[in-house]
Amino acid sequence: MTVPGADLTLIRTILAQYTLPWDGLHGLSHWARVLENGEFLAKRTGADGEVVALFAVFHDCCRHNEGLDDDHGRRGADLARSLRGSLVDLDNRRFELLDFACTHHARGMTVGDI
């Protein structure tokens, strides 16, 4: 998967800590579908493509299981925060968008910043 703004080192770093099967329900193919759908929507809405791409790889990367895992989005955001300045390069406003999106994505929010 090619992720604008996310090089192979970032993907390898994320996968190194991913504890679920890469081919599982929330694994690589899911991340790729989120990326594909996100890119499609970003082109039509003006959403930030780099934030969308980073969301695709961080939003489910810290799940403990494939079922109910209420804090997985927050853990993904925390991982992104730990890599900020080295492998994640976003200004404060854009990083906060990524953080918010990862943290709240499983809570049914359907409105907010594009």
Rosetta silent file (secondary structure, phi, psi, omega in degrees, C-alpha in Angstrom):
SEQUENCE: MTVPGADLTLIRTILAQYTLPWDGLHGLSHWARVLENGEFLAKRTGADGEVVALFAVFHDCCRHNEGLDDDHGRRGADLARSLRGSLVDLDNRRFELLDFACTHHARGMTVGDI
SCORE:     score description
SCORE:     0.000 S_00000001
   1 L     0.000  134.587  176.229    0.000    0.000    0.000 S_00000001
   2 L   -99.461  125.232 -178.717    1.317    3.437   -0.864 S_00000001
   3 E  -120.223  108.242  176.688    0.515    6.067    1.700 S_00000001
   4 L   -54.883  132.950  179.275    1.307    9.665    0.765 S_00000001
   5 L    81.732   -1.526  179.465    3.211   11.203    3.628 S_00000001
   6 E  -131.759  106.658 -177.290    3.914    7.801    5.113 S_00000001
   7 L   -83.119  176.304 -177.174    7.055    6.073    3.941 S_00000001
   8 H   -60.347  -33.023  177.989    7.942    2.420    4.200 S_00000001
   9 H   -62.027  -41.261  177.862    9.787    2.993    7.482 S_00000001
  10 H   -63.417  -47.398 -179.387    6.575    4.280    9.055 S_00000001
  11 H   -60.894  -44.089  178.617    4.557    1.317    7.781 S_00000001
  12 H   -62.187  -38.946  179.053    7.197   -1.135    9.037 S_00000001
  13 H   -64.409  -43.543  178.633    7.217    0.608   12.426 S_00000001
  14 H   -64.779  -46.134 -178.236    3.440    0.352   12.710 S_00000001
  15 H   -66.199  -30.137 -179.976    3.403   -3.280   11.608 S_00000001
  16 H   -62.175  -28.646 -179.352    6.195   -4.182   14.052 S_00000001
  17 H  -102.350   -4.496 -178.070    3.888   -3.411   16.967 S_00000001
  18 L   -72.738  123.216 -172.148    0.649   -4.716   15.359 S_00000001
  19 L   -99.038  -10.151 -179.431   -0.417   -7.797   17.325 S_00000001
  20 L   -93.459  166.598  178.233   -3.340   -9.060   15.222 S_00000001
  21 L   -61.887  135.171 -179.854   -3.079  -11.044   11.980 S_00000001
  22 L   -60.486  -28.008 -179.111   -2.090   -8.813    9.064 S_00000001
  23 L   -98.995   16.791 -179.941   -4.818  -10.489    7.000 S_00000001
  24 L   -79.110 -179.876 -177.509   -7.455  -10.147    9.733 S_00000001
  25 L   -53.408  -39.804 -178.462  -10.637   -8.111    9.767 S_00000001
  26 L  -110.675   24.856 -178.223   -8.827   -4.920   10.828 S_00000001
  27 L   -90.323 -152.272 -171.845   -5.500   -5.651    9.147 S_00000001
  28 H   -57.923  -41.308 -178.926   -3.745   -4.452    6.023 S_00000001
  29 H   -66.998  -33.359  175.863   -6.594   -4.949    3.565 S_00000001
  30 H   -65.630  -45.676  178.818   -8.878   -2.928    5.858 S_00000001
  31 H   -58.924  -41.162  179.872   -6.308   -0.134    6.059 S_00000001
  32 H   -65.151  -39.492  177.420   -6.031   -0.172    2.255 S_00000001
  33 H   -65.814  -41.102  177.209   -9.819    0.070    1.849 S_00000001
  34 H   -62.263  -42.068  177.875   -9.943    2.981    4.304 S_00000001
  35 H   -61.899  -47.989 -179.179   -7.144    4.648    2.332 S_00000001
  36 H   -60.796  -48.305  178.718   -8.892    4.089   -0.994 S_00000001
  37 H   -65.656  -39.601  179.003  -12.243    5.384    0.263 S_00000001
  38 H   -63.942  -42.683  177.646  -10.565    8.264    2.073 S_00000001
  39 H   -63.203  -42.701  178.208   -8.669    9.346   -1.041 S_00000001
  40 H   -57.044  -48.816 -178.714  -11.882    9.161   -3.079 S_00000001
  41 H   -69.691  -38.870 -179.204  -13.701   11.351   -0.568 S_00000001
  42 H   -60.286  -40.252  179.644  -10.786   13.749   -0.043 S_00000001
  43 H   -63.669  -29.500 -176.208  -10.698   14.549   -3.763 S_00000001
  44 H   -94.578  -18.209 -175.400  -14.386   15.420   -3.683 S_00000001
  45 H  -113.434  -14.244 -175.749  -14.532   17.255   -0.360 S_00000001
  46 L    84.205   11.496  177.004  -11.202   19.030   -0.089 S_00000001
  47 L   -63.349  155.298 -179.236  -10.172   17.010    2.965 S_00000001
  48 L   -72.003  110.501 -176.545   -6.449   16.870    3.723 S_00000001
  49 H   -62.138  -34.597  179.277   -5.155   13.822    1.845 S_00000001
  50 H   -69.486  -41.620  176.579   -2.109   13.363    4.048 S_00000001
  51 H   -63.440  -42.401  178.271   -4.190   13.348    7.225 S_00000001
  52 H   -59.948  -45.525 -178.945   -6.600   10.903    5.575 S_00000001
  53 H   -64.089  -42.326  178.409   -3.721    8.622    4.549 S_00000001
  54 H   -67.814  -37.163  174.457   -2.185    8.661    8.015 S_00000001
  55 H   -57.618  -42.390 -177.494   -5.608    7.990    9.536 S_00000001
  56 H   -56.194  -38.202 -177.456   -5.895    4.909    7.312 S_00000001
  57 H   -92.104  -21.174 -178.627   -2.799    3.339    8.855 S_00000001
  58 H   -96.352  -25.788 -166.884   -3.161    4.534   12.451 S_00000001
  59 L   -62.289  -34.135 -179.619   -6.891    4.228   13.211 S_00000001
  60 L  -119.898   11.459 -172.257   -6.940    0.455   13.863 S_00000001
  61 L   -74.909  -10.240 -178.414   -3.231   -0.306   14.260 S_00000001
  62 L  -118.965   28.377  177.101   -3.357   -0.678   18.048 S_00000001
  63 L   -68.410  147.233  173.122   -6.326   -2.992   18.428 S_00000001
  64 L   -96.318  -18.671  179.236   -6.100   -5.726   21.016 S_00000001
  65 L  -157.011  173.604 -179.032   -8.794   -7.790   19.306 S_00000001
  66 L   -87.843   -5.320 -178.505  -11.094   -7.820   16.273 S_00000001
  67 L  -103.373 -138.240 -179.009  -14.212   -7.134   18.358 S_00000001
  68 L   -67.927  122.174 -179.118  -15.120   -4.515   20.921 S_00000001
  69 L  -151.274   79.509 -169.608  -12.009   -2.553   21.858 S_00000001
  70 L   -55.083  -32.783 -173.466  -13.119    0.873   23.024 S_00000001
  71 L   -99.698    9.656 -175.084   -9.678    2.449   23.397 S_00000001
  72 H   -64.304  -36.361  178.707   -8.048    1.224   20.185 S_00000001
  73 H   -66.150  -41.491  176.703   -8.441    4.564   18.412 S_00000001
  74 H   -62.546  -41.745  178.663   -6.853    6.451   21.300 S_00000001
  75 H   -63.981  -38.755  176.125   -3.952    3.977   21.302 S_00000001
  76 H   -62.653  -42.810  176.956   -3.501    4.511   17.550 S_00000001
  77 H   -63.081  -39.650  178.609   -3.470    8.281   18.097 S_00000001
  78 H   -64.629  -38.929  176.326   -0.941    7.829   20.904 S_00000001
  79 H   -63.093  -44.504  177.606    1.306    5.797   18.589 S_00000001
  80 H   -58.406  -42.711  179.532    1.074    8.549   15.976 S_00000001
  81 H   -62.712  -38.879 -179.535    1.973   11.085   18.676 S_00000001
  82 H   -68.550  -21.706 -179.367    5.006    9.015   19.722 S_00000001
  83 H   -99.607   -1.617 -179.602    6.227    9.037   16.107 S_00000001
  84 E   -66.815  134.910 -179.198    5.577   12.732   15.564 S_00000001
  85 L    93.310  -18.252  175.895    8.723   14.596   14.668 S_00000001
  86 L  -115.129  -59.928 -178.111   10.451   11.477   13.408 S_00000001
  87 L  -111.982  -13.079  177.167    8.102    9.522   11.119 S_00000001
  88 E  -119.307  118.813 -175.188    4.955   11.679   11.292 S_00000001
  89 L  -121.178   86.784  177.145    5.395   15.233   10.076 S_00000001
  90 L  -129.629  145.330  174.407    2.236   17.298   10.539 S_00000001
  91 L   -70.114  173.353 -174.176    1.805   20.792   11.939 S_00000001
  92 H   -57.616  -46.582 -177.509   -0.232   21.167   15.137 S_00000001
  93 H   -62.114  -46.314 -178.490   -3.596   21.797   13.448 S_00000001
  94 H   -69.816  -36.413  177.758   -3.286   18.841   11.086 S_00000001
  95 H   -66.058  -39.107  178.522   -1.975   16.552   13.818 S_00000001
  96 H   -63.168  -35.012  174.038   -4.921   17.425   16.038 S_00000001
  97 H   -61.459  -46.396  178.310   -7.253   16.443   13.167 S_00000001
  98 H   -61.222  -47.022  179.716   -5.492   13.078   12.921 S_00000001
  99 H   -58.092  -48.613 -178.666   -5.587   12.612   16.687 S_00000001
 100 H   -63.230  -45.523 -178.605   -9.297   13.455   16.888 S_00000001
 101 H   -62.021  -45.121  178.920  -10.207   11.251   13.928 S_00000001
 102 H   -64.052  -47.762 -176.589   -8.324    8.234   15.295 S_00000001
 103 H   -60.808  -39.480 -170.855   -9.612    8.696   18.831 S_00000001
 104 H  -107.391    4.662 -171.423  -13.262    9.089   17.865 S_00000001
 105 H   -64.066  -26.325 -177.295  -13.653    7.047   14.667 S_00000001
 106 H   -93.724    9.705 -175.976  -15.487    4.154   16.297 S_00000001
 107 H  -102.424   12.460  174.583  -18.009    6.360   18.087 S_00000001
 108 L    76.353   15.532 -179.963  -20.369    6.922   15.159 S_00000001
 109 L   -68.991  131.501 -179.449  -19.476   10.557   14.588 S_00000001
 110 L  -123.359    5.910  176.836  -20.758   11.677   11.211 S_00000001
 111 L  -132.211  158.283  177.621  -20.110   15.402   11.405 S_00000001
 112 L   144.137 -168.836 -179.553  -17.013   17.479   11.948 S_00000001
 113 L   -63.523  130.058  179.251  -14.013   18.904   10.142 S_00000001
 114 L   -55.915    0.000    0.000  -13.704   17.391    6.662 S_00000001
